[in-house]
Coordinates of C-alpha atoms in Angstrom, one line a residue:
M1 CA 56.5 37.9 -13.4
I2 CA 52.9 37.9 -13.4
D3 CA 53.3 34.7 -16.0
D4 CA 55.5 32.9 -13.4
T5 CA 53.1 33.9 -10.7
Y6 CA 50.4 32.3 -12.4
Q7 CA 52.4 29.0 -13.2
C8 CA 53.7 28.6 -9.2
L9 CA 49.8 29.1 -8.3
T10 CA 48.8 26.6 -11.2
A11 CA 51.3 24.0 -9.8
V12 CA 50.2 24.5 -6.2
A13 CA 46.4 24.0 -7.4
G14 CA 47.2 20.6 -9.0
T15 CA 48.7 19.0 -6.0
P16 CA 46.4 17.0 -3.8
R17 CA 46.1 19.5 -1.0
G18 CA 46.9 22.8 -2.9
P19 CA 43.4 23.9 -3.6
R20 CA 42.4 23.8 0.1
H21 CA 45.7 25.7 0.9
L22 CA 45.0 28.3 -1.6
I23 CA 41.4 28.7 -1.1
A24 CA 42.4 29.4 2.8
G25 CA 44.7 31.9 1.9
G26 CA 42.4 34.3 -0.1
T27 CA 43.4 33.2 -3.4
V28 CA 40.1 33.1 -4.6
S29 CA 39.3 36.7 -4.1
A30 CA 42.4 37.8 -5.4
L31 CA 41.9 36.0 -8.8
C32 CA 38.4 37.4 -8.9
Q33 CA 39.8 40.9 -8.7
A34 CA 42.4 40.0 -11.2
Y35 CA 40.0 38.7 -13.5
L36 CA 37.5 41.8 -13.2
G37 CA 40.3 44.4 -13.6
H38 CA 41.2 42.9 -16.9
G39 CA 44.9 43.4 -16.7
Y40 CA 47.7 41.4 -18.1
G41 CA 47.1 37.6 -17.8
F42 CA 43.3 38.1 -16.5
D43 CA 42.7 35.0 -18.6
Q44 CA 44.9 32.9 -16.4
A45 CA 43.0 34.1 -13.5
L46 CA 39.7 32.8 -15.2
A47 CA 41.2 29.4 -15.6
L48 CA 42.7 29.2 -12.2
L49 CA 39.4 30.2 -10.7
V50 CA 37.8 27.4 -12.8
G51 CA 40.2 24.7 -11.7
L52 CA 39.4 26.0 -8.0
L53 CA 35.9 25.7 -8.2
A54 CA 36.1 22.2 -10.0
A55 CA 38.1 20.9 -7.2
A56 CA 36.4 22.8 -4.2
E57 CA 33.1 24.7 -5.1
T58 CA 31.6 24.8 -1.6
Q59 CA 34.8 25.9 0.3
C60 CA 35.3 28.5 -2.5
W61 CA 31.8 30.0 -1.9
K62 CA 32.0 30.1 1.5
E63 CA 35.4 32.1 1.5
A64 CA 34.7 34.4 -1.3
E65 CA 31.0 34.7 -2.1
P66 CA 30.7 38.5 -3.1
D67 CA 33.8 38.4 -5.2
L68 CA 32.6 35.3 -7.1
L69 CA 29.1 36.9 -7.8
A70 CA 30.9 39.8 -9.1
V71 CA 32.8 37.8 -11.7
L72 CA 29.5 35.6 -12.5
R73 CA 28.0 39.1 -13.0
G74 CA 30.5 40.2 -15.6
L75 CA 30.5 36.7 -17.1
S76 CA 26.6 36.9 -17.6
E77 CA 27.0 40.5 -18.7
D78 CA 29.5 39.3 -21.4
F79 CA 27.7 36.3 -22.5
Q80 CA 24.5 38.4 -23.2
K81 CA 26.6 40.6 -25.4
A82 CA 28.7 38.2 -27.1
E83 CA 28.2 37.7 -31.0
D84 CA 31.2 35.8 -31.9
A85 CA 32.3 31.9 -30.6
S86 CA 32.9 33.3 -27.1
K87 CA 29.5 32.9 -26.4
F88 CA 30.0 28.9 -26.8
E89 CA 33.1 29.0 -24.6
L90 CA 31.1 31.0 -21.7
C91 CA 28.4 28.4 -21.7
Q92 CA 31.1 26.0 -21.1
L93 CA 32.2 28.3 -17.9
L94 CA 29.2 29.7 -16.5
P95 CA 27.5 26.4 -14.8
L96 CA 30.8 26.3 -12.6
F97 CA 30.1 30.1 -11.6
L98 CA 26.4 29.5 -10.5
P99 CA 26.4 29.7 -6.8
P100 CA 25.0 27.2 -4.4
T101 CA 22.5 30.0 -3.2
T102 CA 20.4 32.3 -4.8
V103 CA 21.5 33.4 -8.4
P104 CA 21.2 37.2 -8.7
S105 CA 18.1 38.5 -10.9
E106 CA 20.2 40.3 -13.3
C107 CA 22.2 37.3 -14.0
L108 CA 19.3 35.3 -14.8
R109 CA 18.4 37.8 -17.1
D110 CA 21.2 37.8 -19.1
L111 CA 21.8 34.0 -19.1
Q112 CA 18.5 33.6 -20.5
A113 CA 18.6 36.0 -23.1
G114 CA 22.0 34.8 -24.3
L115 CA 20.4 31.2 -24.3
A116 CA 17.5 32.4 -26.1
R117 CA 19.4 33.7 -28.7
I118 CA 22.0 30.8 -29.1
L119 CA 19.1 28.2 -29.1
G120 CA 17.1 29.7 -31.5
S121 CA 19.7 29.7 -34.2
K122 CA 20.9 26.8 -36.3
L123 CA 23.5 25.3 -34.6
S124 CA 25.9 22.2 -34.7
S125 CA 26.1 19.8 -31.6
W126 CA 29.3 20.9 -30.4
Q127 CA 27.7 24.6 -29.9
R128 CA 23.9 23.4 -28.9
N129 CA 25.2 21.0 -26.3
P130 CA 26.9 23.4 -23.7
A131 CA 23.8 25.6 -24.0
L132 CA 21.8 22.8 -23.0
K133 CA 23.8 22.0 -20.3
L134 CA 23.7 25.7 -18.9
A135 CA 20.1 25.8 -19.2
A136 CA 19.9 22.3 -17.4
R137 CA 22.1 23.8 -14.2
L138 CA 19.6 27.0 -14.3
A139 CA 16.7 24.5 -14.2
H140 CA 17.9 22.9 -11.1
A141 CA 18.7 25.8 -9.4
C142 CA 16.1 27.9 -10.1
G143 CA 13.2 26.0 -11.6
S144 CA 11.2 28.1 -14.1
D145 CA 11.8 31.3 -12.3
W146 CA 14.7 32.2 -14.4
I147 CA 12.2 32.1 -17.8
P148 CA 10.3 35.2 -18.0
A149 CA 6.2 35.2 -18.2
G150 CA 4.6 36.1 -21.3
S151 CA 4.7 35.1 -24.7
S152 CA 8.5 35.2 -25.1
G153 CA 9.3 32.8 -22.1
S154 CA 6.6 30.2 -23.1
K155 CA 8.2 29.9 -26.5
F156 CA 11.4 29.7 -24.9
L157 CA 10.8 26.8 -22.4
A158 CA 8.9 24.9 -25.5
L159 CA 12.1 25.2 -27.9
L160 CA 14.0 24.0 -24.6
V161 CA 11.8 21.0 -23.9
N162 CA 11.9 20.5 -27.7
L163 CA 15.3 20.5 -28.3
A164 CA 15.8 18.1 -24.8
C165 CA 13.3 15.6 -26.2
V166 CA 14.9 15.5 -29.6
E167 CA 18.3 15.1 -28.2
V168 CA 17.5 12.2 -26.0
R169 CA 15.5 10.3 -28.8
L170 CA 18.6 10.8 -30.9
A171 CA 20.7 9.4 -28.3
L172 CA 18.9 6.3 -27.0
E173 CA 16.2 5.1 -29.8
E174 CA 19.3 3.7 -31.9
S175 CA 20.9 0.7 -30.0
G176 CA 24.7 0.8 -30.6
T177 CA 24.9 4.4 -30.6
E178 CA 27.5 6.1 -28.4
V179 CA 25.5 7.9 -25.8
K180 CA 26.7 11.5 -24.7
E181 CA 25.8 11.0 -20.9
D182 CA 26.2 14.3 -19.5
V183 CA 24.3 15.9 -22.7
V184 CA 21.6 13.5 -22.2
T185 CA 21.3 13.8 -18.6
A186 CA 20.9 17.5 -18.9
C187 CA 18.2 16.9 -21.5
Y188 CA 16.5 14.9 -18.7
A189 CA 16.7 18.0 -16.1
L190 CA 15.0 20.0 -19.0
M191 CA 12.3 17.4 -19.5
E192 CA 11.6 17.4 -15.7
L193 CA 11.0 20.9 -15.9
G194 CA 8.6 20.6 -18.7
I195 CA 6.6 17.8 -16.8
Q196 CA 6.5 20.4 -13.8
E197 CA 5.0 23.2 -16.0
C198 CA 3.1 21.0 -17.9
T199 CA 1.2 19.8 -14.7
R200 CA 1.0 23.4 -13.0
C201 CA -2.5 24.5 -12.8
E202 CA -1.9 27.9 -11.7
Q203 CA 0.8 30.5 -13.0
S204 CA 2.3 28.2 -15.5
L205 CA 4.5 29.5 -18.2
L206 CA 2.8 27.2 -21.1
K207 CA -0.7 27.8 -22.5
E208 CA -2.8 24.5 -22.8
P209 CA -2.2 24.1 -26.6
Q210 CA 1.4 24.3 -25.9
K211 CA 1.1 21.6 -22.7
V212 CA -0.9 19.1 -25.1
Q213 CA 1.9 19.6 -27.7
L214 CA 4.8 19.1 -25.4
V215 CA 3.1 16.2 -23.8
S216 CA 3.1 14.3 -26.9
I217 CA 6.7 15.4 -27.5
M218 CA 7.8 13.9 -24.4
K219 CA 6.0 11.0 -24.4
E220 CA 8.0 10.0 -27.5
A221 CA 11.3 11.0 -25.5
I222 CA 9.9 8.8 -22.4
G223 CA 9.2 5.9 -24.8
A224 CA 13.1 6.3 -25.9
V225 CA 14.2 6.1 -22.1
I226 CA 12.3 3.0 -21.7
H227 CA 13.7 1.3 -24.7
Y228 CA 17.0 2.3 -23.3
L229 CA 16.6 0.9 -20.1
L230 CA 15.3 -2.5 -21.4
Q231 CA 18.7 -3.2 -22.9
V232 CA 20.3 -2.3 -19.5
G233 CA 22.2 -5.3 -18.2
P234 CA 23.2 -6.0 -14.6
E235 CA 26.7 -4.8 -15.2
K236 CA 25.5 -1.4 -16.1
Q237 CA 22.8 -0.8 -13.1
K238 CA 25.4 0.9 -11.0
E239 CA 26.0 3.7 -13.5
P240 CA 25.0 7.1 -12.8
F241 CA 23.3 7.8 -16.2
V242 CA 21.1 4.7 -15.6
F243 CA 20.0 6.1 -12.5
A244 CA 19.4 9.6 -14.2
S245 CA 17.0 7.5 -16.8
V246 CA 14.9 6.0 -13.9
R247 CA 14.8 9.4 -12.2
I248 CA 12.9 11.1 -15.5
L249 CA 11.1 8.0 -16.0
G250 CA 10.0 8.3 -12.1
A251 CA 9.3 12.0 -12.9
W252 CA 7.0 11.1 -16.0
L253 CA 4.9 7.9 -14.3
A254 CA 4.3 10.3 -10.9
E255 CA 2.1 12.2 -13.4
E256 CA 1.2 10.4 -16.3
T257 CA 0.7 6.4 -16.3
S258 CA -2.1 5.9 -19.0
S259 CA 0.1 6.2 -21.9
L260 CA 3.0 3.9 -22.9
R261 CA 0.8 1.4 -20.7
K262 CA 2.2 -1.6 -22.5
E263 CA 5.8 -0.4 -22.7
V264 CA 5.5 0.6 -18.6
C265 CA 4.3 -3.0 -17.7
Q266 CA 7.3 -4.7 -20.1
L267 CA 9.9 -2.4 -17.6
L268 CA 8.6 -3.0 -14.3
P269 CA 10.4 -6.2 -14.0
F270 CA 13.5 -4.4 -14.4
L271 CA 12.2 -1.5 -12.4
V272 CA 11.8 -3.5 -9.4
R273 CA 15.1 -5.5 -9.8
Y274 CA 17.1 -2.4 -9.9
A275 CA 15.6 -0.6 -7.0
K276 CA 15.8 -3.7 -4.9
T277 CA 19.3 -4.1 -6.0
L278 CA 20.3 -0.5 -5.2
Y279 CA 18.5 -0.6 -1.8
E280 CA 20.1 -4.1 -0.6
E281 CA 23.5 -2.4 -1.5
A282 CA 23.3 0.2 0.4
E283 CA 21.6 -1.6 3.3
E284 CA 24.7 -4.0 3.0
A285 CA 26.9 -0.9 3.1
N286 CA 25.0 0.6 5.9
D287 CA 24.5 3.7 3.7
L288 CA 21.1 4.4 3.6
S289 CA 21.1 7.6 5.3
Q290 CA 23.8 9.0 3.0
Q291 CA 21.5 8.4 0.4
V292 CA 18.9 10.3 1.9
A293 CA 21.4 13.5 2.6
T294 CA 22.5 13.0 -1.3
L295 CA 19.1 12.4 -3.1
A296 CA 18.7 16.0 -3.9
I297 CA 22.0 16.6 -5.7
S298 CA 21.5 17.4 -9.0
P299 CA 22.2 15.1 -11.7
T300 CA 23.6 17.5 -13.6
T301 CA 26.3 18.5 -11.3
P302 CA 29.7 17.5 -12.1
G303 CA 31.3 15.2 -9.7
S304 CA 28.4 14.6 -7.8
T305 CA 27.5 12.0 -5.6
W306 CA 25.1 9.2 -6.8
P307 CA 22.5 8.2 -4.2
G308 CA 20.9 4.8 -4.3
D309 CA 17.4 5.7 -3.5
A310 CA 15.9 4.8 -6.7
L311 CA 12.7 3.4 -4.9
R312 CA 11.7 7.1 -3.6
L313 CA 11.8 8.4 -7.2
L314 CA 9.5 5.3 -8.2
L315 CA 7.1 5.8 -5.4
P316 CA 4.5 8.0 -6.9
G317 CA 4.3 6.1 -10.2
W318 CA 4.0 3.0 -8.6
C319 CA 1.0 4.5 -6.2
H320 CA -0.8 5.2 -9.6
L321 CA 0.0 1.6 -11.1
T322 CA -1.2 -0.5 -7.9
V323 CA -4.8 0.7 -8.7
E324 CA -4.3 -0.8 -12.1
D325 CA -5.1 -4.6 -12.1
G326 CA -2.2 -5.5 -14.7
P327 CA 0.5 -3.4 -13.5
R328 CA -0.2 -4.6 -10.0
E329 CA -0.1 -8.1 -10.7
I330 CA 3.5 -7.6 -12.4
L331 CA 4.3 -5.9 -9.0
I332 CA 3.1 -8.4 -6.5
K333 CA 4.8 -11.1 -8.8
E334 CA 8.0 -9.2 -8.8
G335 CA 8.2 -8.9 -5.0
A336 CA 7.4 -5.3 -4.9
P337 CA 5.2 -5.3 -1.7
S338 CA 8.0 -6.9 0.3
L339 CA 10.7 -4.3 -0.9
L340 CA 8.5 -1.6 -0.2
C341 CA 7.9 -3.0 3.5
K342 CA 11.4 -3.0 4.2
Y343 CA 12.0 0.4 2.6
F344 CA 9.1 2.0 4.7
L345 CA 10.4 0.2 7.9
Q346 CA 14.2 1.5 7.5
Q347 CA 12.8 5.1 6.2
W348 CA 10.6 4.9 9.2
E349 CA 13.6 4.4 11.5
L350 CA 15.4 7.5 9.9
T351 CA 12.6 9.6 11.7
S352 CA 12.6 7.7 15.1
P353 CA 13.9 9.3 18.3
G354 CA 17.9 8.9 18.4
H355 CA 18.3 10.0 14.9
D356 CA 19.0 13.4 13.8
T357 CA 15.8 14.4 11.7
S358 CA 17.3 17.9 11.2
V359 CA 19.6 16.6 8.1
L360 CA 16.5 14.9 6.4
P361 CA 14.8 16.4 3.5
D362 CA 11.0 16.7 3.4
S363 CA 11.2 13.9 0.9
V364 CA 11.5 11.5 3.3
E365 CA 8.1 12.2 5.0
I366 CA 6.6 12.3 1.8
G367 CA 8.0 9.1 0.6
L368 CA 6.5 7.6 3.7
Q369 CA 3.2 8.9 3.0
T370 CA 3.4 7.7 -0.5
C371 CA 4.3 4.2 0.8
C372 CA 1.1 4.6 3.0
H373 CA -1.0 5.2 -0.3
I374 CA 0.3 2.2 -2.1
F375 CA -0.3 -0.2 0.9
L376 CA -4.0 1.6 0.9
N377 CA -4.3 0.6 -2.7
L378 CA -3.0 -3.1 -1.7
V379 CA -5.3 -3.7 1.3
V380 CA -8.4 -2.6 -0.8
T381 CA -7.3 -4.5 -4.2
A382 CA -5.2 -7.3 -2.8
P383 CA -6.4 -8.1 0.8
G384 CA -5.3 -11.8 0.4
L385 CA -1.7 -10.8 -0.3
I386 CA -2.1 -8.6 3.1
K387 CA -3.3 -11.7 4.8
R388 CA -0.7 -14.2 3.8
D389 CA 2.7 -12.1 3.5
A390 CA 4.8 -11.9 6.6
C391 CA 6.1 -8.6 5.6
F392 CA 2.5 -6.8 6.4
T393 CA 2.8 -8.5 9.9
S394 CA 6.0 -6.4 10.6
L395 CA 4.7 -3.0 8.9
M396 CA 1.1 -3.7 11.2
N397 CA 3.5 -4.0 14.2
T398 CA 5.5 -1.1 13.4
L399 CA 2.4 1.0 12.8
M400 CA 0.7 0.2 16.0
T401 CA 4.1 1.1 17.9
S402 CA 4.8 4.0 16.2
L403 CA 1.1 6.2 16.2
P404 CA 0.9 6.9 19.8
A405 CA 3.9 9.2 19.8
L406 CA 3.3 10.5 16.0
V407 CA -0.3 11.7 16.9
Q408 CA 1.3 14.1 19.4
Q409 CA 4.0 15.1 17.4
Q410 CA 3.2 19.0 16.0
G411 CA 3.5 19.2 11.9
R412 CA 3.0 15.4 11.4
L413 CA -0.8 15.4 11.0
L414 CA -1.1 14.1 7.8
L415 CA 1.6 11.4 7.8
A416 CA -0.3 10.6 11.3
A417 CA -3.3 10.2 9.3
N418 CA -1.7 7.9 6.8
V419 CA -0.4 5.5 9.5
A420 CA -3.7 5.5 11.6
T421 CA -5.8 5.0 8.4
L422 CA -3.6 2.4 7.1
G423 CA -3.2 0.6 10.4
L424 CA -7.0 0.6 10.9
L425 CA -7.9 -1.0 7.4
M426 CA -5.1 -3.8 8.0
A427 CA -6.4 -4.7 11.3
R428 CA -10.0 -5.5 9.9
L429 CA -7.8 -8.2 7.7
L430 CA -5.4 -9.1 10.5
S431 CA -8.2 -9.3 13.2
T432 CA -7.4 -12.7 14.1
S433 CA -3.7 -12.2 14.7
P434 CA -2.3 -12.5 18.4
A435 CA -0.9 -8.7 18.2
L436 CA -4.5 -7.5 18.1
Q437 CA -6.0 -9.1 20.9
G438 CA -5.8 -6.4 23.3
T439 CA -2.0 -6.3 23.5
P440 CA -0.7 -3.2 25.1
A441 CA 0.7 -2.3 21.7
S442 CA -2.9 -2.7 20.1
R443 CA -4.5 -0.7 22.6
G444 CA -1.9 2.2 22.5
F445 CA -2.7 1.9 18.6
F446 CA -6.6 2.4 18.9
A447 CA -6.2 4.8 21.4
A448 CA -4.3 6.9 19.2
A449 CA -6.5 6.2 16.2
I450 CA -9.4 7.4 18.3
L451 CA -7.4 10.7 19.2
F452 CA -6.7 11.4 15.5
L453 CA -10.7 10.7 14.5
S454 CA -11.8 12.3 17.3
Q455 CA -10.2 15.7 17.4
S456 CA -10.9 16.6 13.7
H457 CA -14.0 18.9 14.8
V458 CA -15.3 21.1 17.3
A459 CA -18.1 23.3 18.1
R460 CA -17.8 26.9 17.0
A461 CA -19.7 29.9 18.1
T462 CA -21.2 32.0 15.4
P463 CA -21.9 35.6 15.9
G464 CA -25.6 36.4 16.3
S465 CA -27.0 33.0 17.0
D466 CA -27.6 30.9 19.6
Q467 CA -26.3 27.7 18.6
A468 CA -22.8 26.7 17.6
V469 CA -21.8 25.1 14.3
L470 CA -19.4 22.1 13.7
A471 CA -16.3 23.2 12.4
L472 CA -12.9 22.1 11.7
S473 CA -10.2 22.1 14.5
P474 CA -7.6 24.5 13.9
D475 CA -4.6 21.7 13.3
Y476 CA -7.1 20.3 10.7
E477 CA -8.5 23.1 8.9
G478 CA -5.1 24.0 7.0
I479 CA -4.8 20.5 5.4
W480 CA -8.1 19.1 5.1
A481 CA -8.3 18.6 1.7
D482 CA -5.5 16.4 1.8
L483 CA -6.8 14.8 4.9
Q484 CA -10.4 14.6 4.7
E485 CA -10.3 11.1 2.4
L486 CA -8.3 9.5 4.9
W487 CA -10.3 10.6 7.8
F488 CA -13.7 9.2 6.2
L489 CA -11.7 6.3 5.5
G490 CA -10.3 5.8 8.9
M491 CA -13.9 6.2 10.4
Q492 CA -15.2 3.6 8.3
A493 CA -12.5 1.0 8.9
F494 CA -12.7 1.7 12.7
T495 CA -16.5 0.9 12.0
G496 CA -15.4 -2.6 10.6
C497 CA -13.1 -3.2 13.3
V498 CA -15.6 -2.9 16.0
P499 CA -17.2 -6.2 15.6
L500 CA -14.1 -7.9 14.5
L501 CA -12.2 -7.1 18.0
P502 CA -14.2 -8.0 21.4
W503 CA -12.2 -5.6 23.4
L504 CA -12.2 -2.4 21.4
A505 CA -15.9 -1.2 22.2
P506 CA -15.1 -0.9 26.0
A507 CA -11.7 0.8 25.0
A508 CA -13.7 3.0 23.3
L509 CA -16.3 3.7 25.9
R510 CA -12.8 4.1 28.4
S511 CA -11.8 6.9 26.0
R512 CA -15.2 8.4 26.5
W513 CA -15.2 9.2 22.6
P514 CA -19.1 7.8 21.8
Q515 CA -20.2 10.2 24.9
E516 CA -18.4 13.2 23.9
L517 CA -19.2 12.7 20.0
L518 CA -23.0 12.8 21.0
Q519 CA -22.2 15.7 23.3
L520 CA -20.5 17.6 20.3
L521 CA -23.5 16.6 17.8
G522 CA -25.9 17.9 20.6
S523 CA -24.3 21.1 21.0
V524 CA -24.0 22.2 17.3
S525 CA -26.9 23.0 14.7
P526 CA -27.7 19.6 12.8
N527 CA -27.7 22.1 9.6
S528 CA -24.4 22.7 10.1
V529 CA -23.5 19.0 10.0
K530 CA -23.0 17.5 6.4
P531 CA -24.9 14.4 5.4
E532 CA -21.6 12.5 5.2
M533 CA -20.5 13.5 8.5
V534 CA -23.5 12.3 10.0
A535 CA -23.2 8.9 8.4
A536 CA -19.8 8.6 9.3
Y537 CA -20.6 9.4 13.0
Q538 CA -23.6 7.0 12.9
G539 CA -21.6 4.5 11.6
V540 CA -19.3 4.2 14.4
L541 CA -22.1 4.9 17.1
V542 CA -24.0 2.4 15.7
E543 CA -21.4 -0.4 15.9
L544 CA -20.2 0.5 19.4
A545 CA -23.8 0.2 20.5
R546 CA -24.3 -3.0 19.1
A547 CA -21.0 -4.3 20.4
N548 CA -21.2 -3.7 23.9
R549 CA -24.5 -3.2 26.4
L550 CA -22.5 -0.6 28.7
C551 CA -21.9 1.3 25.5
R552 CA -25.6 1.6 24.5
E553 CA -26.3 2.8 28.5
A554 CA -23.6 5.3 28.4
M555 CA -25.1 6.7 24.9
R556 CA -28.7 6.4 26.2
L557 CA -27.4 8.9 29.5
Q558 CA -25.9 11.2 26.9
A559 CA -29.3 11.9 25.3
G560 CA -28.2 9.5 22.4
E561 CA -31.8 8.9 21.3
E562 CA -32.8 12.5 21.1
T563 CA -29.6 13.2 19.3
A564 CA -30.3 10.4 16.8
S565 CA -34.1 11.5 16.2
H566 CA -32.7 15.2 15.5
Y567 CA -29.9 13.9 13.2
R568 CA -32.5 11.4 11.3
M569 CA -30.1 8.6 12.7
A570 CA -32.7 5.5 12.2
A571 CA -30.1 2.9 12.7
L572 CA -28.6 4.2 16.0
E573 CA -32.4 5.5 17.3
Q574 CA -33.5 1.7 16.5
C575 CA -30.3 0.4 18.2
L576 CA -30.6 2.4 21.4
S577 CA -34.5 1.8 21.7
E578 CA -33.3 -1.9 22.0
P579 CA -32.5 -3.5 25.7

């Protein structure tokens, strides 16, 4: 009778709508209890659970999370204790039972101990591969938290990354070899874990000699990935494994661009074409928001939906490469700047009012910031490109219309800093553009930029002293380490815009920024203002004073000459002494 029951359930589960009905009817909990009871046919209960999880994982966990966790605990304990071939079978089953939320700590301990015993032995590929795939799933779910601290944990992590790199090289270095894509993709996930740990400064599991050794080993594996990607033809570009290969290369380039320089430059044309192809196809299908929602899916998840947003994976590496002459010239020649402008404008649209930003991952905002960094590199190193390529005019228009609302939004100060600084630097290069000749959009942009620059510092009273000191505003204080370079660059860029845009000095005067700046400097101790701050403030004040007589008069009325003397601002003092 029990056999007949399982046969009926198996038949229902094999129909298109069967799994959904079984799960809704409480079958998952019943099967979990049957398996945990170890009564007759409990192995059939486990086989049915595997099928239901493979068909409808999210629904199973929603309906029966406590029971499934109990099964995971039992399987993990069996895996840790197993001394026979059953441990290899469990390696194949366990990834299906890892929850979408937190994995219980006792399960992680058992799984790590079992994997350490398996991978520390001499194994054939059919024994090793399921263990690597299980380790990859744990790496995706928990990062390195499942690996214990101390010597044993560091040795285990080094072993994992070593094995993964060897597997990648064996699979990809020989052209014509059949690639076990699921295994190599799992190895990519372990390599990504290795990259994260090698670049972590605090609380890393690895010691410095281990990091040096692993970086050398991973470099060879990345070389094999590049070799593979150079062989990829147009017919394979939509394959998930190619995307996974680009993903691990992107993770490597985000941290390391000095090694494999020649090989990376050789591959850059392919990467630009690949990213452009996926972007344009998704744009045609109107599927860009879906890409964003699915980007975080693990490449080792069976049956996962593969996103096409390869660009976001490549942005950090391209940010480093645009600083270097050779790679930058290749990226420009292949049309990367135009593609990045389109991508930035599209991603910006996703975060604009009218879109549900609650479903967007943080990576969207980080991607926008990284795009800004790339454009900043191009503004500095290839100004001619900014002036002649029409895509940058469109970008400038978007920056001008977006910044006024952005500076008012809580929690987006770092993005606002990127947009303001990039816009100010581009305005210097595009100062003859009709869009910058005192139009409402340009006035709104510069007013917002002044707001960003002027609100960074305040006068703060100090106990036991009559004089206040210059201090960071509360909103700026927590992120100043990431913000200060942009702020100083923004001050310098604004200073450069003043003589190029005749309407800007009167607009700044109406905003009362020069008056309030002098008032701030007059209210704090000069000793509390660092020399680089004095230089930045003086640069803005001098250009405003030179550009406009009314500015000079307003500064004099605000004790500008006296303040300039106190801070030894010789250029400002001289400027204000003139008629």
